[in-house]
Coordinates of N, CA and C in Angstrom, one line a residue:
Chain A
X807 N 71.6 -20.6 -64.7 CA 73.0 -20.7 -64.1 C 73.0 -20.4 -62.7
X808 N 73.7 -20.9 -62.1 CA 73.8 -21.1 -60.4 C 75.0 -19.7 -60.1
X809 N 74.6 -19.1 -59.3 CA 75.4 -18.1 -58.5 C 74.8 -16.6 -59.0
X810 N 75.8 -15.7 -59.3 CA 75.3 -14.5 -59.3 C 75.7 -13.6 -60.7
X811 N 74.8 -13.1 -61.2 CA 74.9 -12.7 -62.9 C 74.3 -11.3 -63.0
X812 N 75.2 -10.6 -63.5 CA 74.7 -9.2 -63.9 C 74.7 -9.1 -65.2
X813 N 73.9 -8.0 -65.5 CA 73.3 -7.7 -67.2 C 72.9 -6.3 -67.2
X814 N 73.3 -5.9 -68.4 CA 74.3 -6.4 -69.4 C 75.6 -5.9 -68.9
X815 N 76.7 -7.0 -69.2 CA 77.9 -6.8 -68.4 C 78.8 -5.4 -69.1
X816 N 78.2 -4.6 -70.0 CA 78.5 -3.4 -70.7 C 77.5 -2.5 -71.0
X817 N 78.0 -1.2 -70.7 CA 76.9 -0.1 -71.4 C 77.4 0.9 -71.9
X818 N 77.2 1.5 -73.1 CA 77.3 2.9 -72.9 C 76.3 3.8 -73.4
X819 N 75.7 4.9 -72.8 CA 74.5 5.8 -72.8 C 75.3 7.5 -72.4
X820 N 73.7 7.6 -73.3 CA 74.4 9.3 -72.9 C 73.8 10.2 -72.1
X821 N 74.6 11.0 -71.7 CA 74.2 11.9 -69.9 C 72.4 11.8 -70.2
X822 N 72.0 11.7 -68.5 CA 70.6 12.3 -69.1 C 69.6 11.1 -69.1
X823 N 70.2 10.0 -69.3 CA 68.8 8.8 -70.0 C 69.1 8.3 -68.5
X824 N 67.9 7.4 -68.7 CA 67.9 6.2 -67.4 C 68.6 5.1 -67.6
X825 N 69.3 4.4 -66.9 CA 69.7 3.2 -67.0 C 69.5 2.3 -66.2
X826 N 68.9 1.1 -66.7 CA 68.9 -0.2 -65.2 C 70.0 -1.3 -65.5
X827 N 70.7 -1.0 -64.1 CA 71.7 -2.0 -64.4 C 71.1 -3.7 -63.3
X828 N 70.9 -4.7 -63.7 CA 70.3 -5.9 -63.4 C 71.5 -6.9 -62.4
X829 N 70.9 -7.3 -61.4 CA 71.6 -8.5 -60.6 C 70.3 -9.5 -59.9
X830 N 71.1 -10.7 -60.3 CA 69.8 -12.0 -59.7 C 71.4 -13.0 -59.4
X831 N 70.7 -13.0 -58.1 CA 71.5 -14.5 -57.4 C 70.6 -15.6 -57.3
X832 N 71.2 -17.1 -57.3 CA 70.0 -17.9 -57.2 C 70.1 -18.9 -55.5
X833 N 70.9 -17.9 -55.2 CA 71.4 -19.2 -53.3 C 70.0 -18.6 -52.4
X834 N 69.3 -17.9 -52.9 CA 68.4 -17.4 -51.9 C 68.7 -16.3 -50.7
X835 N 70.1 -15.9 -51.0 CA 70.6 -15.0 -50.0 C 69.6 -13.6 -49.6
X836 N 69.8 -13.5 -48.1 CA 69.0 -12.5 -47.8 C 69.7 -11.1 -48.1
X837 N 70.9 -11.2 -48.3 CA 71.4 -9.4 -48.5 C 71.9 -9.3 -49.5
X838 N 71.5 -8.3 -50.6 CA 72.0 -8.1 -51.5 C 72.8 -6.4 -51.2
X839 N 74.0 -6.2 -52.6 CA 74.9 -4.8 -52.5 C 74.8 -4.7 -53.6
X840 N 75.5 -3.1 -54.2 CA 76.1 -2.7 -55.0 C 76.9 -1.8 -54.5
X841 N 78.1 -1.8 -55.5 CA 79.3 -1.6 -55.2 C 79.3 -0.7 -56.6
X842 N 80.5 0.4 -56.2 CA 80.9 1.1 -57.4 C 82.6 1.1 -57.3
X843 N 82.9 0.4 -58.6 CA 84.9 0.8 -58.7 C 85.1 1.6 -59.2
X844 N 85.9 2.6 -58.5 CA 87.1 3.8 -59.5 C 88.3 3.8 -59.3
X845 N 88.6 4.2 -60.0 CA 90.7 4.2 -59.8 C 90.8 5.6 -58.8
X846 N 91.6 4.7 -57.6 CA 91.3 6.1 -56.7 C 90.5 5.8 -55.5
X847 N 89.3 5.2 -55.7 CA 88.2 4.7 -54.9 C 88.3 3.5 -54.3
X848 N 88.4 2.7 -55.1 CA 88.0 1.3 -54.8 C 87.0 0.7 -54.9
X849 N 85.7 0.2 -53.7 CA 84.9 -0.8 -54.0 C 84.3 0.6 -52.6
X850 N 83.3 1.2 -53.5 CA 82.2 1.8 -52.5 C 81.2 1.8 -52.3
X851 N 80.4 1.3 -51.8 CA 78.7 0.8 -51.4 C 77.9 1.8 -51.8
X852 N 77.2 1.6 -52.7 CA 76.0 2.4 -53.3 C 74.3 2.5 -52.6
X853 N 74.3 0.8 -52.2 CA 73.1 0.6 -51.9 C 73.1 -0.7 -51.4
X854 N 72.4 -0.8 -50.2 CA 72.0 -2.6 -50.0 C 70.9 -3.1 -49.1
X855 N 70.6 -4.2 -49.0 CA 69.3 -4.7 -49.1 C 69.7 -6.0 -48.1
X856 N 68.3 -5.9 -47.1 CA 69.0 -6.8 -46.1 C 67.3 -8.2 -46.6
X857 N 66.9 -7.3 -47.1 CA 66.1 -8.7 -47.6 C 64.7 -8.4 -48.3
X858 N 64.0 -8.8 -49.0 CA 63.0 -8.2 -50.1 C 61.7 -6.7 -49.2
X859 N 62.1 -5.8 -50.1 CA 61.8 -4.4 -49.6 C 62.1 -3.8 -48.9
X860 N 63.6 -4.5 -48.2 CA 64.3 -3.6 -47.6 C 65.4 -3.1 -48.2
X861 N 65.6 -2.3 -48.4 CA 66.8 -1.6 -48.6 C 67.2 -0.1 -48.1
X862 N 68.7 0.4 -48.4 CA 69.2 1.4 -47.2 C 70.0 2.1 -48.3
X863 N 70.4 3.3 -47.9 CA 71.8 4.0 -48.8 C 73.2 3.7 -48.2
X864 N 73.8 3.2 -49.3 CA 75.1 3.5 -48.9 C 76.1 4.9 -48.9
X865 N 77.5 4.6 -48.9 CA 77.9 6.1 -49.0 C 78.1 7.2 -50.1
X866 N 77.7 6.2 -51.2 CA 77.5 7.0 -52.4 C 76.3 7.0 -53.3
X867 N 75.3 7.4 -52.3 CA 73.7 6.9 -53.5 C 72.9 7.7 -54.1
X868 N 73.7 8.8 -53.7 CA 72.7 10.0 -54.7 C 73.0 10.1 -56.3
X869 N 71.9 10.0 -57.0 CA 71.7 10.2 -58.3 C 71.4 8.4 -58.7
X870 N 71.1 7.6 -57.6 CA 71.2 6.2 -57.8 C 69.5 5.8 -57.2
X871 N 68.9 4.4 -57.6 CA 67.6 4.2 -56.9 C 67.9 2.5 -57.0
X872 N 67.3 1.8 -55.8 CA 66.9 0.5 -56.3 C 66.1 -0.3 -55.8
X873 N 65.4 -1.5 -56.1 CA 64.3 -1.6 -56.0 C 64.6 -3.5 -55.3
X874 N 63.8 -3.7 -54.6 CA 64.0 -5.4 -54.2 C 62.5 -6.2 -53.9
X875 N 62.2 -6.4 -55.0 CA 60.7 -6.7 -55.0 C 60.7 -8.2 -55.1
X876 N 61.9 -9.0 -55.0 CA 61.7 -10.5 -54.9 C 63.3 -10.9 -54.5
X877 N 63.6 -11.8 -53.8 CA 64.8 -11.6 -53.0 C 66.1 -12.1 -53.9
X878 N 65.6 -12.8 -55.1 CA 66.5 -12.7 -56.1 C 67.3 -11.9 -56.5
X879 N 66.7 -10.7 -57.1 CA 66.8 -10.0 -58.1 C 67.0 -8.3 -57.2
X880 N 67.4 -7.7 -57.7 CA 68.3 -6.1 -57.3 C 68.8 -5.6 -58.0
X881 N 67.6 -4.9 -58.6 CA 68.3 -3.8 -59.8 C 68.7 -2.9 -59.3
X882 N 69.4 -2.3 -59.9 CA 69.9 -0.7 -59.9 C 69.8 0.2 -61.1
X883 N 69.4 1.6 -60.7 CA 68.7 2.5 -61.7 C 69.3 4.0 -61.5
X884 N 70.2 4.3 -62.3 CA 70.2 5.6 -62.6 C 69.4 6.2 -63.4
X885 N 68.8 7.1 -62.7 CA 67.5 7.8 -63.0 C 68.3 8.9 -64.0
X886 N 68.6 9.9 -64.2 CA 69.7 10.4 -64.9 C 71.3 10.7 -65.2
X887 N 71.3 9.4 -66.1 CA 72.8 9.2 -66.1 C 73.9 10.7 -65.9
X888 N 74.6 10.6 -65.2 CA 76.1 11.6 -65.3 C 77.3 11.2 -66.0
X889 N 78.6 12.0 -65.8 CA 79.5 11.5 -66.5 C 80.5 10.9 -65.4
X890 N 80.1 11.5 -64.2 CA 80.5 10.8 -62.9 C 79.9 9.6 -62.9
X891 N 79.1 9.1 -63.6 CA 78.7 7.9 -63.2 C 79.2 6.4 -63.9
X892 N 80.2 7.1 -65.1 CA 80.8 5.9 -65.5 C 82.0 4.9 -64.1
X893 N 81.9 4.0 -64.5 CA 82.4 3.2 -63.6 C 82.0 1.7 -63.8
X894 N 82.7 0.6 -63.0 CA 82.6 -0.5 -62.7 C 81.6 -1.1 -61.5
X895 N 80.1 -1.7 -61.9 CA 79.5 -1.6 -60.7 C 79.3 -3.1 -60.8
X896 N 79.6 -3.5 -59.7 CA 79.6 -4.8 -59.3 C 78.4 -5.1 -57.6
X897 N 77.8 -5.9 -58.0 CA 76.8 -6.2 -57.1 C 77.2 -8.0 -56.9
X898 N 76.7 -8.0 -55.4 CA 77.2 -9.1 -54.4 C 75.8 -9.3 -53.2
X899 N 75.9 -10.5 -52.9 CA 74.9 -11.2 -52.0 C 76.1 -12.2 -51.0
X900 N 75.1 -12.1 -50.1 CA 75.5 -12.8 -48.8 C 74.7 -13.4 -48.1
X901 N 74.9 -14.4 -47.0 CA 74.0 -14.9 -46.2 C 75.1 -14.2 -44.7
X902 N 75.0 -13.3 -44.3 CA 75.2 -12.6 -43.6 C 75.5 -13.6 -41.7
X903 N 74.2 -14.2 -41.7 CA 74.2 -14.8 -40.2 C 74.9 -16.2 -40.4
X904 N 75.3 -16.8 -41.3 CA 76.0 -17.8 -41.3 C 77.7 -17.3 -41.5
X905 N 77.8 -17.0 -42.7 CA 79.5 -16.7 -42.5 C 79.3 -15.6 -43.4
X906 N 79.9 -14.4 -42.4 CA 80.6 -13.3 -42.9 C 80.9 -12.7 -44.4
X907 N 82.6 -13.9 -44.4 CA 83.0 -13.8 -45.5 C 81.9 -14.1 -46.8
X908 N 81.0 -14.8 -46.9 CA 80.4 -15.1 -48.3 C 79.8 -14.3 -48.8
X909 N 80.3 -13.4 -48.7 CA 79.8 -11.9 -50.2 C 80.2 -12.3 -51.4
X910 N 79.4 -12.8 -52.1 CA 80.0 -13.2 -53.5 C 79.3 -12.3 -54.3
X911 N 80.5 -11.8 -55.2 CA 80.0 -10.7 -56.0 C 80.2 -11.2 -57.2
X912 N 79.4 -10.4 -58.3 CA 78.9 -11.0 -59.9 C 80.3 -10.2 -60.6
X913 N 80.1 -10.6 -61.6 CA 81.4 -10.5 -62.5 C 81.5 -8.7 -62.7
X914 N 80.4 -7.9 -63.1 CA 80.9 -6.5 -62.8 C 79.9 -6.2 -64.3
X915 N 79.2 -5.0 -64.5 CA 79.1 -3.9 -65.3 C 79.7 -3.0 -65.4
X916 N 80.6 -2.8 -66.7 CA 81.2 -1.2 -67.2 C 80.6 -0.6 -67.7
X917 N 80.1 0.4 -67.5 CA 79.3 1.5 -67.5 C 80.4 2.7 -68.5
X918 N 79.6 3.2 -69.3 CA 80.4 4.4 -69.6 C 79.3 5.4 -70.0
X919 N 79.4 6.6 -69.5 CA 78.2 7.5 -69.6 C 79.1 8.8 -70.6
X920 N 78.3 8.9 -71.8 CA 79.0 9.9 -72.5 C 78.4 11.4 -72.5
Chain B
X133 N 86.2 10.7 -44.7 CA 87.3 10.0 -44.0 C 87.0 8.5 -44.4
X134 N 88.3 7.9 -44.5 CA 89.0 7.0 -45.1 C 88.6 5.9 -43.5
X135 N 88.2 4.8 -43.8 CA 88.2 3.9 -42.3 C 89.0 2.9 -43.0
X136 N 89.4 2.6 -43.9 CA 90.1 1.3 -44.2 C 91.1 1.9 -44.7
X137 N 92.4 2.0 -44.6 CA 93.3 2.5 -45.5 C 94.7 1.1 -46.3
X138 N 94.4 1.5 -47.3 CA 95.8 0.6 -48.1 C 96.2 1.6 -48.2
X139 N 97.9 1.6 -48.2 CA 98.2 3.3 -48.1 C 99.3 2.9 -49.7
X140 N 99.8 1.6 -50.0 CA 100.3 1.2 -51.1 C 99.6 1.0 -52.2
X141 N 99.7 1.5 -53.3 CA 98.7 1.6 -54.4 C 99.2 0.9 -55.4
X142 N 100.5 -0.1 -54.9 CA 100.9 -1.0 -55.9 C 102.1 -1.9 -55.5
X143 N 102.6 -3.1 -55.6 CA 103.6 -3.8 -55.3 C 104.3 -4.6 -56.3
X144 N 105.5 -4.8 -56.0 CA 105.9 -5.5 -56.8 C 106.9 -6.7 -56.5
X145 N 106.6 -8.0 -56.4 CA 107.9 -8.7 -56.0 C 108.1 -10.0 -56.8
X146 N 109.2 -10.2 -56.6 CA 109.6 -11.8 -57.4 C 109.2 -13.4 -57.0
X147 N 108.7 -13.9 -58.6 CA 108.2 -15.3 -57.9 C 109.2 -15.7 -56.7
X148 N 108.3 -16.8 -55.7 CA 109.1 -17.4 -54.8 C 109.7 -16.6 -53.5
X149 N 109.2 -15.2 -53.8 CA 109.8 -14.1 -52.3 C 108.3 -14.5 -51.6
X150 N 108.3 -13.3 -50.6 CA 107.1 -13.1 -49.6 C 106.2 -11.9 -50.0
X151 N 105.1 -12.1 -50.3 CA 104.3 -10.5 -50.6 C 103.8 -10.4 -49.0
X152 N 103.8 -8.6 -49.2 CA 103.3 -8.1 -47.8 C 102.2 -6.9 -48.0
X153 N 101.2 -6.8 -47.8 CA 99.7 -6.1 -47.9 C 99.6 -5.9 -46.8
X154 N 99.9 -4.7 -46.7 CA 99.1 -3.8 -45.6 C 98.2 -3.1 -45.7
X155 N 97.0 -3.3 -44.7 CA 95.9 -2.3 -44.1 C 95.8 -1.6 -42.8
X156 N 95.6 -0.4 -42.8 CA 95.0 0.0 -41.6 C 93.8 0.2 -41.3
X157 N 93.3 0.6 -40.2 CA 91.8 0.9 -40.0 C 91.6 2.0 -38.7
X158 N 90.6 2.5 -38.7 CA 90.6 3.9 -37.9 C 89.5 3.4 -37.1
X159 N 88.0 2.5 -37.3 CA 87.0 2.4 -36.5 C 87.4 1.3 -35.5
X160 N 87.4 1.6 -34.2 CA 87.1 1.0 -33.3 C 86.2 -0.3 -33.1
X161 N 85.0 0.2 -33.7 CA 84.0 -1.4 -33.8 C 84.2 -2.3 -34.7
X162 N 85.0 -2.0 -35.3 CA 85.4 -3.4 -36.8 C 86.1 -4.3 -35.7
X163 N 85.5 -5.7 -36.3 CA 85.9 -6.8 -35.4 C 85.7 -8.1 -36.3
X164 N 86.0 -7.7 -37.5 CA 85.7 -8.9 -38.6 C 86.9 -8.3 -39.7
X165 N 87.7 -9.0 -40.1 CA 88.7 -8.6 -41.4 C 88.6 -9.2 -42.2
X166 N 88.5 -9.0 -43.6 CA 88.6 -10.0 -45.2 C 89.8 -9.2 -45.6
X167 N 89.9 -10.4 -46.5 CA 90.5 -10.0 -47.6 C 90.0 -10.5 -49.0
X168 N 90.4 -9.9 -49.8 CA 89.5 -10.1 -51.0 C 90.3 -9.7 -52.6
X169 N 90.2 -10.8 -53.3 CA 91.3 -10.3 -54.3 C 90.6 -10.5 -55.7
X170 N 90.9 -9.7 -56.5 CA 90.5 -9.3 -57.6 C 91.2 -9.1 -58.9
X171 N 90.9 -10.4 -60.1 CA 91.6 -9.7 -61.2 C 90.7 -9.3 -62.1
X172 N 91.3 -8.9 -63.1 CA 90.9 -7.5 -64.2 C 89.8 -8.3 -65.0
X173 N 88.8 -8.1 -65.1 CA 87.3 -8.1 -65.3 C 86.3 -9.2 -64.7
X174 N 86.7 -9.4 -63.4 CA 86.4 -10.1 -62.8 C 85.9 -9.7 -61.4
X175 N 85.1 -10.3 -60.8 CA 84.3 -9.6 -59.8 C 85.1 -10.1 -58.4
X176 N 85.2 -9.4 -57.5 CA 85.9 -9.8 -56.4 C 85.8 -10.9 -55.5
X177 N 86.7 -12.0 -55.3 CA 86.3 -13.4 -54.5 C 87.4 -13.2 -53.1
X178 N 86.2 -14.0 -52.6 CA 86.9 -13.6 -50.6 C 88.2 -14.7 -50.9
X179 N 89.6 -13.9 -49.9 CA 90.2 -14.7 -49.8 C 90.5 -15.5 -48.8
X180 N 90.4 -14.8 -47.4 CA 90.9 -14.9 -46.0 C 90.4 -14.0 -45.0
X181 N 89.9 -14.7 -44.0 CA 89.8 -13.8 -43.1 C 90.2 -13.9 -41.6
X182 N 89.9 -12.6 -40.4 CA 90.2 -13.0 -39.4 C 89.4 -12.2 -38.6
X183 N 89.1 -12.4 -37.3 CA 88.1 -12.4 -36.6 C 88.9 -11.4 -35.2
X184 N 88.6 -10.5 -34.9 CA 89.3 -9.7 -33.7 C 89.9 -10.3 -32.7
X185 N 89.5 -11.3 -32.3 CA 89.9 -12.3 -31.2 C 90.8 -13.1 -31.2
X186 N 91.6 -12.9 -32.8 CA 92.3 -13.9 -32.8 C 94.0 -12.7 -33.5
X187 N 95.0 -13.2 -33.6 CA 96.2 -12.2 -33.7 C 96.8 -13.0 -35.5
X188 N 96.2 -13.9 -36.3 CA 97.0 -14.6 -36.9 C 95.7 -15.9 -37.0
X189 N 95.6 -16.0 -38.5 CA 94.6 -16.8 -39.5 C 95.6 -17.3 -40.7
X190 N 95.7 -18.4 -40.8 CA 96.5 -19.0 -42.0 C 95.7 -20.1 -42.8
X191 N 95.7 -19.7 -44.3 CA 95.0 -20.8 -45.0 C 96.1 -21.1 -46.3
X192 N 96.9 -22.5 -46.0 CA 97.6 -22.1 -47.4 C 98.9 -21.5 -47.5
X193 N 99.2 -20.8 -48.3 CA 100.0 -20.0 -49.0 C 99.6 -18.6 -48.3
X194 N 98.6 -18.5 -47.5 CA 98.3 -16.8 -47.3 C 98.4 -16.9 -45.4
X195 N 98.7 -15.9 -45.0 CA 98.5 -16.0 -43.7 C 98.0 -14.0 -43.4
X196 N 97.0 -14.1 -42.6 CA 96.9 -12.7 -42.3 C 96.7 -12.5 -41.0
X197 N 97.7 -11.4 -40.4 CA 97.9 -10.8 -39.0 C 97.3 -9.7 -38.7
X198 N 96.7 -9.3 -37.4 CA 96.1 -8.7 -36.5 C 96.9 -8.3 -35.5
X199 N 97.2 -6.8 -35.8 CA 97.3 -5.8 -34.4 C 96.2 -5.2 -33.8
X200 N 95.5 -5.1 -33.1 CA 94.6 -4.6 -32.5 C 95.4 -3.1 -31.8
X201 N 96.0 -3.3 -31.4 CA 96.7 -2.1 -30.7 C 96.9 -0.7 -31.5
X202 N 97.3 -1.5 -32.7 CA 98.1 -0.9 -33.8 C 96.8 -0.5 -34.8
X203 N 95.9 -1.4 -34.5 CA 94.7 -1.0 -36.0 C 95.3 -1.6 -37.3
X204 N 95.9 -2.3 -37.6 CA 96.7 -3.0 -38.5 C 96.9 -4.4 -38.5
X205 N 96.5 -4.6 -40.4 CA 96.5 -5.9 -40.6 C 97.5 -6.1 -41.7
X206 N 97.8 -7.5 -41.9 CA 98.7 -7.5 -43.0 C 98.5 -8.4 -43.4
X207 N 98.3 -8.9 -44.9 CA 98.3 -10.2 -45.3 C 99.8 -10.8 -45.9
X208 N 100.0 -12.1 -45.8 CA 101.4 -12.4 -46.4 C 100.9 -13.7 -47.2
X209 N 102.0 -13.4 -48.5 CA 101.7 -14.6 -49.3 C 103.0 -15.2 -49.7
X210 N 103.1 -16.3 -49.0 CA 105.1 -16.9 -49.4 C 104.4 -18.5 -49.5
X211 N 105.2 -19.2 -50.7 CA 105.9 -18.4 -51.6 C 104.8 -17.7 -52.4
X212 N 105.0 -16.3 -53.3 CA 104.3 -15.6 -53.8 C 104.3 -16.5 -55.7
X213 N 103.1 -16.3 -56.0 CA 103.3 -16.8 -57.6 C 102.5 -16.0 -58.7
X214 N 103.1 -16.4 -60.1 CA 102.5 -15.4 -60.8 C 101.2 -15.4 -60.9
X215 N 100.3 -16.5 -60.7 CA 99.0 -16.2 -60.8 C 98.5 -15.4 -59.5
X216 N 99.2 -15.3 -58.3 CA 98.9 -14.2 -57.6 C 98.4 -12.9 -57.6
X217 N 99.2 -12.2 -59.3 CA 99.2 -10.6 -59.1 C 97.8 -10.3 -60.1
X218 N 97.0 -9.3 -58.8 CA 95.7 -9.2 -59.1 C 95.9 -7.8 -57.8
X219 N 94.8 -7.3 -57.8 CA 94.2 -6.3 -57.0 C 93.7 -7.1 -55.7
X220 N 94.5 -6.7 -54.5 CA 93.6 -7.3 -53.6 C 93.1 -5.8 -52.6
X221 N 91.8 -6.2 -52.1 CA 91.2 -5.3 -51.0 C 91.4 -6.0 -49.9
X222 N 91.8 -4.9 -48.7 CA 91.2 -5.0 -47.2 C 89.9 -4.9 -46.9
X223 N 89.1 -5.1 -46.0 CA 88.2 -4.8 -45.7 C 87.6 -5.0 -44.8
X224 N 86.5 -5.1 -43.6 CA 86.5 -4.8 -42.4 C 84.5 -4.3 -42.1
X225 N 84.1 -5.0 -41.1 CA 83.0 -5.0 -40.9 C 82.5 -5.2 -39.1
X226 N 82.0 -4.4 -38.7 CA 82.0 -4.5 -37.0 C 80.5 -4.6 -36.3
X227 N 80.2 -5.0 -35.2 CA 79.1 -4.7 -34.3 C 78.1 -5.5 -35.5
X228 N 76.8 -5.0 -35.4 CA 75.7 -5.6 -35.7 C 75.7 -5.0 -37.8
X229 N 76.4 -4.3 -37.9 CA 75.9 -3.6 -39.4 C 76.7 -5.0 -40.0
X230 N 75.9 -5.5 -40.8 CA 76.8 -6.4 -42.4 C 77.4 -5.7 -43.6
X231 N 77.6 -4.5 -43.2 CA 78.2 -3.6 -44.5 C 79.6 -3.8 -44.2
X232 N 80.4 -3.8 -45.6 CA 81.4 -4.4 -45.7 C 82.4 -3.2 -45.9
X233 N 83.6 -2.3 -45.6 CA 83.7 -1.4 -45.6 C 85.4 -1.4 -46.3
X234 N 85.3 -1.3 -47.7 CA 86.8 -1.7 -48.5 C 87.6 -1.0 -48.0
X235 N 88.8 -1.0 -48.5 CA 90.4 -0.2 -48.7 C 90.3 -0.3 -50.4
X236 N 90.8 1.1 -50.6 CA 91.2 1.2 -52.1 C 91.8 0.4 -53.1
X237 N 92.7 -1.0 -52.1 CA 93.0 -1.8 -53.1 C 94.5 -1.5 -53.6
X238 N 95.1 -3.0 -53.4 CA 96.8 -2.5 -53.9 C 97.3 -3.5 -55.0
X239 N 97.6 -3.1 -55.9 CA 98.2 -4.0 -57.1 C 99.4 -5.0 -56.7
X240 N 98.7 -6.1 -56.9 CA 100.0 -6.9 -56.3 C 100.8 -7.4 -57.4
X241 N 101.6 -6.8 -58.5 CA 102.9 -7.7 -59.6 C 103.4 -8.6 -59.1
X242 N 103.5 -10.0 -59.4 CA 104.3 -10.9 -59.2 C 105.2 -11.3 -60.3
X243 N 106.5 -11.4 -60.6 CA 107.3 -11.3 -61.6 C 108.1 -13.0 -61.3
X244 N 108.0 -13.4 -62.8 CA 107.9 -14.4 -63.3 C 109.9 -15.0 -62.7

């Protein structure tokens, strides 16, 4: 399928375990994100990647890791889950030097950490 | 500290009026505005944007304004409809970084 798809679009695990939450775009875009939603928060940058093996912290990336080993694909990995860590994480790609606006972000993972 | 602020955490108006979304912004180098609207399980899609240089971007049904002076933007949607009401974000990006820098997001109800 064409555009951008996260997996599994549900989780729930208990404090403590690892989890990899999965994103693959297929436009070839050089920058990938991940975003975290809370009621309260909004849409806060976890982590992003300006193109395969680069990646940076965003403003919320502790207890978070991720990895960009092919420009597709951008997982994200809580190394040990919290209970802070439930949330809505939505990851998005862009082609940055052409237009701005085209951050298109994937439908979202709810997370629930018990 | 907050650089994007929606300071309304919810709206409400009637089909066929005018909806009004306000953002402000505190960084000086933001020189790129989105907007971006989102319904409930659904991942967020761009709606509109505007570019520092300009005071007023209209696509449609949506028009979004720029005070520079003020640090304030506002989006307007007339006439407003029920498939309208969803969560929309501000949001704001400056200088050389591509990081995209939200507002918390304001419920927009549009009543039938």
């Amino acid at each position: 399928d064409a555009g951008i798809t996260q997996s599994p679009r549900y989780k729930i695990t208990e404090t403590g375990r690892q989890v990899t939450l999965m994103c693959h775009q297929t436009w070839s875009h050089s920058y990938m994100f991940w975003y975290r939603q809370d009621l309260g928060h909004g849409l806060r940058l976890i982590y992003y990647s300006a193109a395969a093996d680069i990646t940076d912290k965003g403003e919320v990336s502790d207890g978070y890791v991720v990895s960009r080993s092919k420009t597709e694909n951008f997982p994200l990995t809580l190394e040990s889950a919290t209970r802070s860590q439930t949330s809505v994480y939505f990851c998005a790609s862009s082609e940055f030097r052409t237009t701005v606006e085209t951050q298109y972000f994937g439908p979202g993972t709810r997370l629930l950490v018990l | 500290d907050q650089q994007v602020k929606q300071n309304s955490p919810s709206l409400s108006v009637q089909e066929g009026r005018i909806s009004i979304l306000n953002c402000d912004y505190t960084n000086s180098m933001f020189d790129y505005f989105l907007w971006y609207k989102k319904y409930p399980a659904e991942g967020p899609t761009f709606l509109i944007s505007i570019s520092s240089i300009k005071d007023k971007n209209e696509d449609g049904r949506f028009t979004v304004f720029l005070n520079k002076s003020a640090k304030h933007l506002s989006l307007h949607i007339v006439p407003s409809q029920p498939g309208d009401s969803a969560v929309y974000f501000c949001a704001a990006i400056g200088g050389s970084n591509y990081k995209l820098t939200f507002g918390k997001g304001t419920l927009l109800t549009v009543n039938p």
